[in-house]
XYZ file of C-alpha atoms in Angstrom:
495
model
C -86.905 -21.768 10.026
C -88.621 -20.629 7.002
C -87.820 -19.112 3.689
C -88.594 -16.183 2.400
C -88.611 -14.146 -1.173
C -87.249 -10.883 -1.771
C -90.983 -9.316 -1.895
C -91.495 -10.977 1.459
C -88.322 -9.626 2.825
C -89.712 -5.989 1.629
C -93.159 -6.766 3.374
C -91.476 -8.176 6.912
C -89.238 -4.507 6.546
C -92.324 -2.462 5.634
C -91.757 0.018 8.680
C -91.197 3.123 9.507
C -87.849 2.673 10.650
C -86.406 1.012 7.916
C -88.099 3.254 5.230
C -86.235 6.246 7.289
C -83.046 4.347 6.974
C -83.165 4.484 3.331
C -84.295 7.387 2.467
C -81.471 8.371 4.738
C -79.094 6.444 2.578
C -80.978 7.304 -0.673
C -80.411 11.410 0.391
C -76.781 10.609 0.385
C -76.599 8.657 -2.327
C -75.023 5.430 -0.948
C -75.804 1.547 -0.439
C -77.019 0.959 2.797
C -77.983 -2.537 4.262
C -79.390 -4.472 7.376
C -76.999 -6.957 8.407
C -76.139 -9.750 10.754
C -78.078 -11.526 13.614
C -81.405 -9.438 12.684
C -81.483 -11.099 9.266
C -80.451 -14.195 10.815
C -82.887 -14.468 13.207
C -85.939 -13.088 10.231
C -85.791 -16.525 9.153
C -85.396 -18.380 12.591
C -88.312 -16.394 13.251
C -86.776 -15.533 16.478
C -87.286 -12.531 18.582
C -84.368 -10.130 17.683
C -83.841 -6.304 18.791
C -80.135 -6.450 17.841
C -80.090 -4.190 14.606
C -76.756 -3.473 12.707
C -76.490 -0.959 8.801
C -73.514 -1.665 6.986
C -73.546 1.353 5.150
C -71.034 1.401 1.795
C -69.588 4.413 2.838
C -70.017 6.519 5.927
C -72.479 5.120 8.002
C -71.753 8.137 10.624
C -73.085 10.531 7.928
C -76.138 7.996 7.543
C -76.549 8.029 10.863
C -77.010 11.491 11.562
C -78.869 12.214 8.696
C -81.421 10.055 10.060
C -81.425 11.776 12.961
C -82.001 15.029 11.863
C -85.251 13.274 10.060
C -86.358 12.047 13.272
C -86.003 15.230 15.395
C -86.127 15.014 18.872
C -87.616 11.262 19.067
C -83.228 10.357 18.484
C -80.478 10.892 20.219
C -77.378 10.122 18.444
C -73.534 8.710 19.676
C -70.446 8.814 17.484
C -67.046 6.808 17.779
C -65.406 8.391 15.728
C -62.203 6.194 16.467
C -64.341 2.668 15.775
C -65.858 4.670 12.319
C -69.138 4.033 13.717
C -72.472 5.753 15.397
C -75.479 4.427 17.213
C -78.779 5.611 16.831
C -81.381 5.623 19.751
C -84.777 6.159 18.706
C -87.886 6.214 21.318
C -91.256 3.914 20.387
C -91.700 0.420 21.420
C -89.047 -1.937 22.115
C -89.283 -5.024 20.181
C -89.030 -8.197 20.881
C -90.064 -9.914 17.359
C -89.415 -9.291 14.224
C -92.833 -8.380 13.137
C -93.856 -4.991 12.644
C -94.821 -4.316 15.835
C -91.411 -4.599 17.352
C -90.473 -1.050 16.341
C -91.075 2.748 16.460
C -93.619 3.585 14.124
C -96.810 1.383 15.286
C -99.689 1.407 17.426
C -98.322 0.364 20.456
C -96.540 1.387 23.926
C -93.812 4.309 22.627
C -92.040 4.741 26.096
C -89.170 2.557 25.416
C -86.354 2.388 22.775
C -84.228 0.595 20.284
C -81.051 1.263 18.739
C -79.767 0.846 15.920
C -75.588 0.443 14.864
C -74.677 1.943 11.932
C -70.878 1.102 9.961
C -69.015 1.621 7.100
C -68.356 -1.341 4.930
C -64.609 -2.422 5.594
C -62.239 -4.448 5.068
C -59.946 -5.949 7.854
C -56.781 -7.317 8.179
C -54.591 -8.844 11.664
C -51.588 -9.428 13.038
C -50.919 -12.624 14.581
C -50.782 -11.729 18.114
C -53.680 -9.542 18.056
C -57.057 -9.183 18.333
C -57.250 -5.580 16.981
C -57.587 -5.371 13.365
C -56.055 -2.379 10.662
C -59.062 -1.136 9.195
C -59.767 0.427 5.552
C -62.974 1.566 3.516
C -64.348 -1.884 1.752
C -67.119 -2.968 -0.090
C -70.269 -5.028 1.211
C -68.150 -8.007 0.075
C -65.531 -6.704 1.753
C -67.668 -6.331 4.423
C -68.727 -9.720 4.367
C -65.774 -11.485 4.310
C -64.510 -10.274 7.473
C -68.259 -11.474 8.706
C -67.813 -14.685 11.288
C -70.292 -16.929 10.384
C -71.899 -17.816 7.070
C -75.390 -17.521 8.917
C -74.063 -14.015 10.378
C -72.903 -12.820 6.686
C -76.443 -12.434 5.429
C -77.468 -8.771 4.547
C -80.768 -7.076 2.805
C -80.896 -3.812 1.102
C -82.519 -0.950 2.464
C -82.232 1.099 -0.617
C -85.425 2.002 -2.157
C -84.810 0.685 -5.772
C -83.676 -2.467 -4.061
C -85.945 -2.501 -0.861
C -85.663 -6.181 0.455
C -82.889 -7.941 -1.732
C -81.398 -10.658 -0.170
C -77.602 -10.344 -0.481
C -75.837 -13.848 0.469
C -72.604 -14.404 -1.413
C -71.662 -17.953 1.026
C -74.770 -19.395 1.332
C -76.025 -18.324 5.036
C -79.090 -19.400 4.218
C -78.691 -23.455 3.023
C -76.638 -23.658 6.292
C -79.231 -21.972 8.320
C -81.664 -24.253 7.190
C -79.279 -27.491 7.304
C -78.527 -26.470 10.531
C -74.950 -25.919 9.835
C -72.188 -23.410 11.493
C -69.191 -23.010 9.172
C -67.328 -19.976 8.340
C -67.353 -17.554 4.960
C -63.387 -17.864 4.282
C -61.378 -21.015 5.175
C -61.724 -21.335 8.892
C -58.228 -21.069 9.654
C -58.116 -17.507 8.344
C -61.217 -16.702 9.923
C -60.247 -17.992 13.368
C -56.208 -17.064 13.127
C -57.710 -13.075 12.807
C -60.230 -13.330 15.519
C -59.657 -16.381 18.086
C -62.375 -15.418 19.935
C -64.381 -16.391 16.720
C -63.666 -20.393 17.974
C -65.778 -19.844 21.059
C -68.420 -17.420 18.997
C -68.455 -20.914 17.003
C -69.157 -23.424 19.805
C -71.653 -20.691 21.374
C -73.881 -20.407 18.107
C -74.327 -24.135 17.335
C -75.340 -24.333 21.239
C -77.702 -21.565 21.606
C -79.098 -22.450 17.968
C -78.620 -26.853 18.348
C -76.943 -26.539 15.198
C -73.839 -28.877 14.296
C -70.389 -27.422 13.586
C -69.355 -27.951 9.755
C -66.417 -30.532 9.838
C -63.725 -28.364 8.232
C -64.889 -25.458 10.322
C -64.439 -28.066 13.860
C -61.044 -28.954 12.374
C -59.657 -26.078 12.071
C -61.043 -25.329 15.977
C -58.777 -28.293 16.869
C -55.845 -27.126 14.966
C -56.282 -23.501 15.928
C -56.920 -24.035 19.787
C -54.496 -22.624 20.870
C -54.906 -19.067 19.623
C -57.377 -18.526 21.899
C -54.260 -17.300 24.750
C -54.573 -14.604 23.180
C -57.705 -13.272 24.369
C -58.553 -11.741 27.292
C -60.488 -13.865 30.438
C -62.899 -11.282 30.228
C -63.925 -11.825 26.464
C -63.496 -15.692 27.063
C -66.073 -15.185 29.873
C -68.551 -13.688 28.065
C -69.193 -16.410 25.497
C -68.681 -19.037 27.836
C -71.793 -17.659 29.865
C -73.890 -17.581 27.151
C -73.127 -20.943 26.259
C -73.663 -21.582 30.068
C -76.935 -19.941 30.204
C -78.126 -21.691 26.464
C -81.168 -24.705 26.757
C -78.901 -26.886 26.597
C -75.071 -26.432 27.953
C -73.612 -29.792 28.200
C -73.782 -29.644 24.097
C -71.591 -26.372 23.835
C -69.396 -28.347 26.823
C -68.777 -31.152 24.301
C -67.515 -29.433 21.537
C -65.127 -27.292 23.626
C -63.899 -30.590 24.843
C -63.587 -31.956 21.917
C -61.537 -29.156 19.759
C -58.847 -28.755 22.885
C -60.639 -25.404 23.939
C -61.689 -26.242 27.200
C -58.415 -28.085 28.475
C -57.263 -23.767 27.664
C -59.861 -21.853 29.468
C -61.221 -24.450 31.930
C -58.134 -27.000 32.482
C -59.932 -28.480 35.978
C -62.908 -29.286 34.180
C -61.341 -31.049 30.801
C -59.296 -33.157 33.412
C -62.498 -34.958 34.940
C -62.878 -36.850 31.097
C -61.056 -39.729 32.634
C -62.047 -43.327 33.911
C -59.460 -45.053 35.771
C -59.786 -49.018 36.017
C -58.059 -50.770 38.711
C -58.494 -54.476 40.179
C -61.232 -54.397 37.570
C -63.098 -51.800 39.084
C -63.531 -48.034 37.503
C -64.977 -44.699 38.461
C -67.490 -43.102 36.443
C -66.531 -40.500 33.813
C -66.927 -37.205 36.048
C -67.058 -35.055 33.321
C -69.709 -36.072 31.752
C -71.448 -36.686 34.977
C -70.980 -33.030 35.642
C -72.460 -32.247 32.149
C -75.761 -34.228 33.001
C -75.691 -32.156 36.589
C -75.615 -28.855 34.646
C -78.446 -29.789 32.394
C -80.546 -31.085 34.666
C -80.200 -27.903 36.843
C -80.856 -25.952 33.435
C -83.870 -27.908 33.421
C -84.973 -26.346 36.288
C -82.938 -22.739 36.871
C -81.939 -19.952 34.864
C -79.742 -18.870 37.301
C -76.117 -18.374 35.805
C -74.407 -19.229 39.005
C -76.199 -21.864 40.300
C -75.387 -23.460 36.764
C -71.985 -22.500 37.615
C -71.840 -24.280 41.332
C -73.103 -27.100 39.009
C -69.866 -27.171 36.379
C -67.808 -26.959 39.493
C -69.174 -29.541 42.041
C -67.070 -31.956 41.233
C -63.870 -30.060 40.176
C -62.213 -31.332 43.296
C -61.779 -34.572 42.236
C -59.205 -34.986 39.985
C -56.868 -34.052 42.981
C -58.743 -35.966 45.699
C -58.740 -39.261 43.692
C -57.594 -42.152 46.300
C -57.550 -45.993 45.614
C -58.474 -47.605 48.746
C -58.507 -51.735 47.880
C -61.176 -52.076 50.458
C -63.835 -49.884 48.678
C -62.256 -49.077 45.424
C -61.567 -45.230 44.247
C -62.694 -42.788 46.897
C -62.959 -38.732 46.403
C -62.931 -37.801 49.913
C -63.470 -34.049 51.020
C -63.544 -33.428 46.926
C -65.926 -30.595 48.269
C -63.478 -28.762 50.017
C -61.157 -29.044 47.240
C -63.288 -27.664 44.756
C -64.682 -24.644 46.794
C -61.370 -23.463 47.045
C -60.435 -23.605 42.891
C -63.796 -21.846 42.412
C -61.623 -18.385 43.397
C -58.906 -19.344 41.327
C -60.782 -19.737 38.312
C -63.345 -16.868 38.826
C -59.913 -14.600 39.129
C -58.515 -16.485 35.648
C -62.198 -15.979 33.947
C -62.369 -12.268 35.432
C -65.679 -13.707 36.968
C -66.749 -11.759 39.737
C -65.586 -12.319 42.943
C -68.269 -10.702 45.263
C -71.118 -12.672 46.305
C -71.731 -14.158 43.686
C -68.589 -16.119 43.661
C -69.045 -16.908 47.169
C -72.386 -18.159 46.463
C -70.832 -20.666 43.721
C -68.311 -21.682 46.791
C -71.150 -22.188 49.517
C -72.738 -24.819 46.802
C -69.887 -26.907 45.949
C -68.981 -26.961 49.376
C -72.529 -28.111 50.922
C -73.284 -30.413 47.941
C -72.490 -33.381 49.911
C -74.880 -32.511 52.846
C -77.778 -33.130 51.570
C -76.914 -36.542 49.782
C -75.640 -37.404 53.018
C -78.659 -36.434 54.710
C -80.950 -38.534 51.943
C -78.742 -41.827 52.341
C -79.769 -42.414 55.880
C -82.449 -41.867 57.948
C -83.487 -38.160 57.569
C -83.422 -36.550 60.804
C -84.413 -33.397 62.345
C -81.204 -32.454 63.588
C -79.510 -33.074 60.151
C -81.819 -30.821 58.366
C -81.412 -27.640 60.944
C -77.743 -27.943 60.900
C -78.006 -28.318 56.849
C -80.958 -24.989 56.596
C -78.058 -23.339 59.217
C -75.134 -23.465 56.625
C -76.985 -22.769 53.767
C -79.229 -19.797 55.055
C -81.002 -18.001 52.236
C -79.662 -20.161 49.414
C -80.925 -23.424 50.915
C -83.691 -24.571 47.726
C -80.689 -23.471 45.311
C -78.393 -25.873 47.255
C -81.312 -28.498 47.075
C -81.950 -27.976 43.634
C -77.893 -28.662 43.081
C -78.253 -31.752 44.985
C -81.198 -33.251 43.561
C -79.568 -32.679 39.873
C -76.728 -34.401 40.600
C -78.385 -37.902 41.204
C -77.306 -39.460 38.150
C -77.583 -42.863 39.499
C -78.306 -45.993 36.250
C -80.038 -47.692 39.142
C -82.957 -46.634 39.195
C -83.910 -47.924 42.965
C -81.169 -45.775 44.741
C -82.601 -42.825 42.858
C -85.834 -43.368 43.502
C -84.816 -43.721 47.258
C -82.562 -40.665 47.323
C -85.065 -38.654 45.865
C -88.088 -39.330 48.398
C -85.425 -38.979 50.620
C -84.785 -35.656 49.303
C -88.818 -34.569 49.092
C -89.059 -35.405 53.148
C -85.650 -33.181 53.259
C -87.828 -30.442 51.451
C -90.985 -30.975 53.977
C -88.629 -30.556 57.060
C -87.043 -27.321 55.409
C -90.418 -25.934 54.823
C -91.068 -26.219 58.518
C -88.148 -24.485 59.620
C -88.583 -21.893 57.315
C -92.480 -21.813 57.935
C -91.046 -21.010 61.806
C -88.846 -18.464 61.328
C -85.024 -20.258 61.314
C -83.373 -17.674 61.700
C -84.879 -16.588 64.709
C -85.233 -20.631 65.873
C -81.818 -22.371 64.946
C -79.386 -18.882 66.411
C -79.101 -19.266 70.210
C -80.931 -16.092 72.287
C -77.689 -16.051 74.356
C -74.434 -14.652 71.930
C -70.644 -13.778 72.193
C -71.299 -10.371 74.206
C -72.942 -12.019 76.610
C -71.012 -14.829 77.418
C -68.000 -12.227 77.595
C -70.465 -10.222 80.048
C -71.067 -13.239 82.546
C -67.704 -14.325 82.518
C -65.330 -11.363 82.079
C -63.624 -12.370 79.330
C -62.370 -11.138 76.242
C -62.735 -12.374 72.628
C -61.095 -15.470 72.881
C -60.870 -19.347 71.773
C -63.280 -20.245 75.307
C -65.784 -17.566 74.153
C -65.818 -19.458 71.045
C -66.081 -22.970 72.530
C -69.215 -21.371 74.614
C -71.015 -20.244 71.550
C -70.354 -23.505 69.512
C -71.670 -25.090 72.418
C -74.858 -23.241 72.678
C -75.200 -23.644 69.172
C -74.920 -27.568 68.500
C -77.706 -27.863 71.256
C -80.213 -25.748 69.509
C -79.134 -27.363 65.813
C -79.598 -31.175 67.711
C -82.932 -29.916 69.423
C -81.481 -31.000 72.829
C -83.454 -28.100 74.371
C -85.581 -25.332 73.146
C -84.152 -22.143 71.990
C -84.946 -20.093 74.861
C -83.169 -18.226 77.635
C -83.446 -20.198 80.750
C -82.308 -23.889 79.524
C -80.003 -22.733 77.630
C -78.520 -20.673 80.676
C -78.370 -23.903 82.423
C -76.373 -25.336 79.758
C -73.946 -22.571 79.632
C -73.403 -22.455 83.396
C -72.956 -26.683 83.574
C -70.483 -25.897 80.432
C -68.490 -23.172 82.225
C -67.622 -24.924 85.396
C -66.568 -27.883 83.016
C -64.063 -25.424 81.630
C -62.731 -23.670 84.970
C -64.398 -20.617 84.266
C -66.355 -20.138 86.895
């Protein structure tokens, strides 16, 4: 991060937009401010677009008093019930915090930003709600009812106090220690807002910042607020921590404070090692965790990561102690495709293709091990490149993240394994599978030749059919495989 004066502050702010601001706020005579994640992220020096004005006062009348100074190049929207108005304003839409992220500059004016405006206020909850009573307040106000001491920062926009830091808790020491803690004593803060405990664990992820010791205390003690939010909120914080550099971190901490045993019971129940005969399993959670960042590693895809938190999920209930080989997890793949629906309906995930997508991966993520810890045959990989279809290098990618192996020989085996896995694929795919692995002959035809109707024999005729073409026991192509169907037939009676 780096620091930065006042008179810096006013230079980094030295654009159009934010001179417009205040002299909006300055016409009206009230104290108007830029507050949250953009100051935040001024001294992370990240990119940030996400502008809010606390405005002491109305920031509604702010609002459209700006707009009427930029004409036609806004377009204004008031809640009146929230007490709050957004400002859209067409130039370039920035991605920095320089000044060429915003209206104003030489640059590309086609897009847009937006900019939040509120009046300062002051909050107060009842204990089985989310939804505050609101009144007027002042910046401090304001301030208090902020989340996060990093979050609570604000400048002034005013022009007699263009640039003044305001930062009554310190955001800044704990942005540069690296530090998430809260601007009133935790247990308030989280008691009002529970969804501020998984806000919490999602900053210190996304940022690799460390959660302030009273602050993770009072996550522990105040766990079990969070049943009172809805999936859907739940969900949206625990993507982002999903989709952060680094997820197994976030993972940890929810783990650790009792949040995840809540909102994710059938992963939390995988930190276990059992020991019998003197002979344990490994610790699947954290297994699953090194899974999930390796395939971070690799893929920003949310729901691959997802098919990787949920791989093993199947476990806990197919755990078996077999004396001859010691604890076995047999058809754990099968289990766990099945919870995936269960929890995507808890999380309010959604539960179109993308949810079967997360089920096709944590059911096929034993193939391809399977298929690396022998000899890697043709037939194998068709029947594997069959299943999976279009999501085959997703399902690979899976696979090859979840070798976690401390020996380093059986990974380095399962992995060239894996790359001659990869050179068969590409051949397939190089020859068309689709058109190569599905038998010219189908269902209507069989029903054709042998007069019959949809039925269990039809079915047996196809499967049939189909196994030959996967195992390469004779080209796909219409004469052999009429042979086959005829020599199959008479087997069954039917002709």
């Amino acid at each position: 991060m780096k620091l930065y004066t006042d008179e810096e502050l006013a230079t980094i702010l030295d654009q159009e937009l934010f001179h417009q601001i205040s002299e909006a706020a300055d016409r009206l005579g009230v104290e108007c401010y830029v507050v949250g994640g953009y100051v935040r992220d001024i001294f992370l020096e990240r990119p940030s677009n996400d502008i809010d004005v606390v405005v002491v006062g109305s920031g509604i009348k702010v609002a459209e008093e700006l707009k009427r100074q930029l004409g036609r190049r806004a377009y204004l929207s008031v809640f009146k019930n929230f007490g709050t108005a957004q400002v859209k304003i067409r130039g370039k839409k920035g991605k920095t915090t320089g000044k060429e992220a915003l209206p104003g500059n030489e640059a590309d004016k086609n897009n847009e930003i937006e900019v939040e405006f509120v009046g300062a206020r002051k909050e107060s909850y009842s204990h089985d709600s989310r939804k505050p009573i609101v009144e007027d307040g002042t910046l401090e106000d304001d301030q208090n009812r902020r989340d996060f001491t990093i979050n609570a920062m604000a400048i002034c926009l005013n022009k007699n106090r263009f640039g003044e830091l305001v930062d009554p808790f310190n955001g800044l020491a704990d942005l540069e220690d690296g530090i998430i803690a809260t601007p009133l004593e935790p247990d308030i803060t989280f008691s009002d807002d529970p969804l501020r405990m998984m806000r919490c664990v999602r900053f210190a992820t996304q940022l690799n910042f460390q959660i302030e010791d009273e602050t993770f205390v009072a996550l522990e003690r105040m766990a079990d607020r969070i049943k009172i939010v809805s999936g859907e909120r739940i969900k949206d914080e625990l993507n982002k921590i999903i989709l952060s550099p680094v997820p197994s971190k976030g993972f940890v901490d929810l783990q650790r404070c009792g949040l995840l045993n809540i909102i994710l019971p059938e992963l939390a129940a995988l930190d276990i090692v059992e020991q019998k005969n003197g002979r344990a399993h490994k610790n699947n959670f954290y297994h699953t965790l090194e899974v999930l960042d390796n395939v971070a590693s690799k893929s920003d895809n949310l729901w691959l990561r997802w098919a990787a938190i949920l791989h093993d999920v199947g476990k806990t209930k197919s755990k078996r102690w077999d004396p001859a080989v010691g604890w076995t997890f047999h058809n754990h793949n099968i289990i766990g495709a099945k919870l995936v629906s269960q929890i995507f309906r808890r999380l309010m995930l959604p539960l179109d293709m993308k949810m079967k997508y997360v089920q096709k991966l944590v059911d096929l993520h034993m193939r391809p091990i399977a298929i690396a810890d022998d000899v890697v045959t043709d037939s194998a990989v068709r029947r594997l490149l069959n299943d999976a279809g279009e999501d085959i290098d997703d399902l690979m990618t899976l696979c090859e993240a979840d070798i976690t192996s401390k020996n380093e020989g059986r990974k380095k085996m399962f992995l060239e394994n894996f790359r001659m896995v990869r050179e068969k694929l590409a051949d397939l795919k190089e020859k068309d599978y689709v058109r190569l692995l599905q038998p010219v002959i189908d269902g209507n035809e069989i029903m054709e030749l042998f007069h019959l109707k949809p039925s269990r024999e039809v079915g047996v005729l196809k499967q049939y059919l189909k196994d030959a073409v996967l195992d390469n026991r004779v080209e796909n192509e219409r004469e052999p495989l009429m042979q086959l169907l005829m020599i199959k037939a008479k087997e069954m009676k039917l002709i």
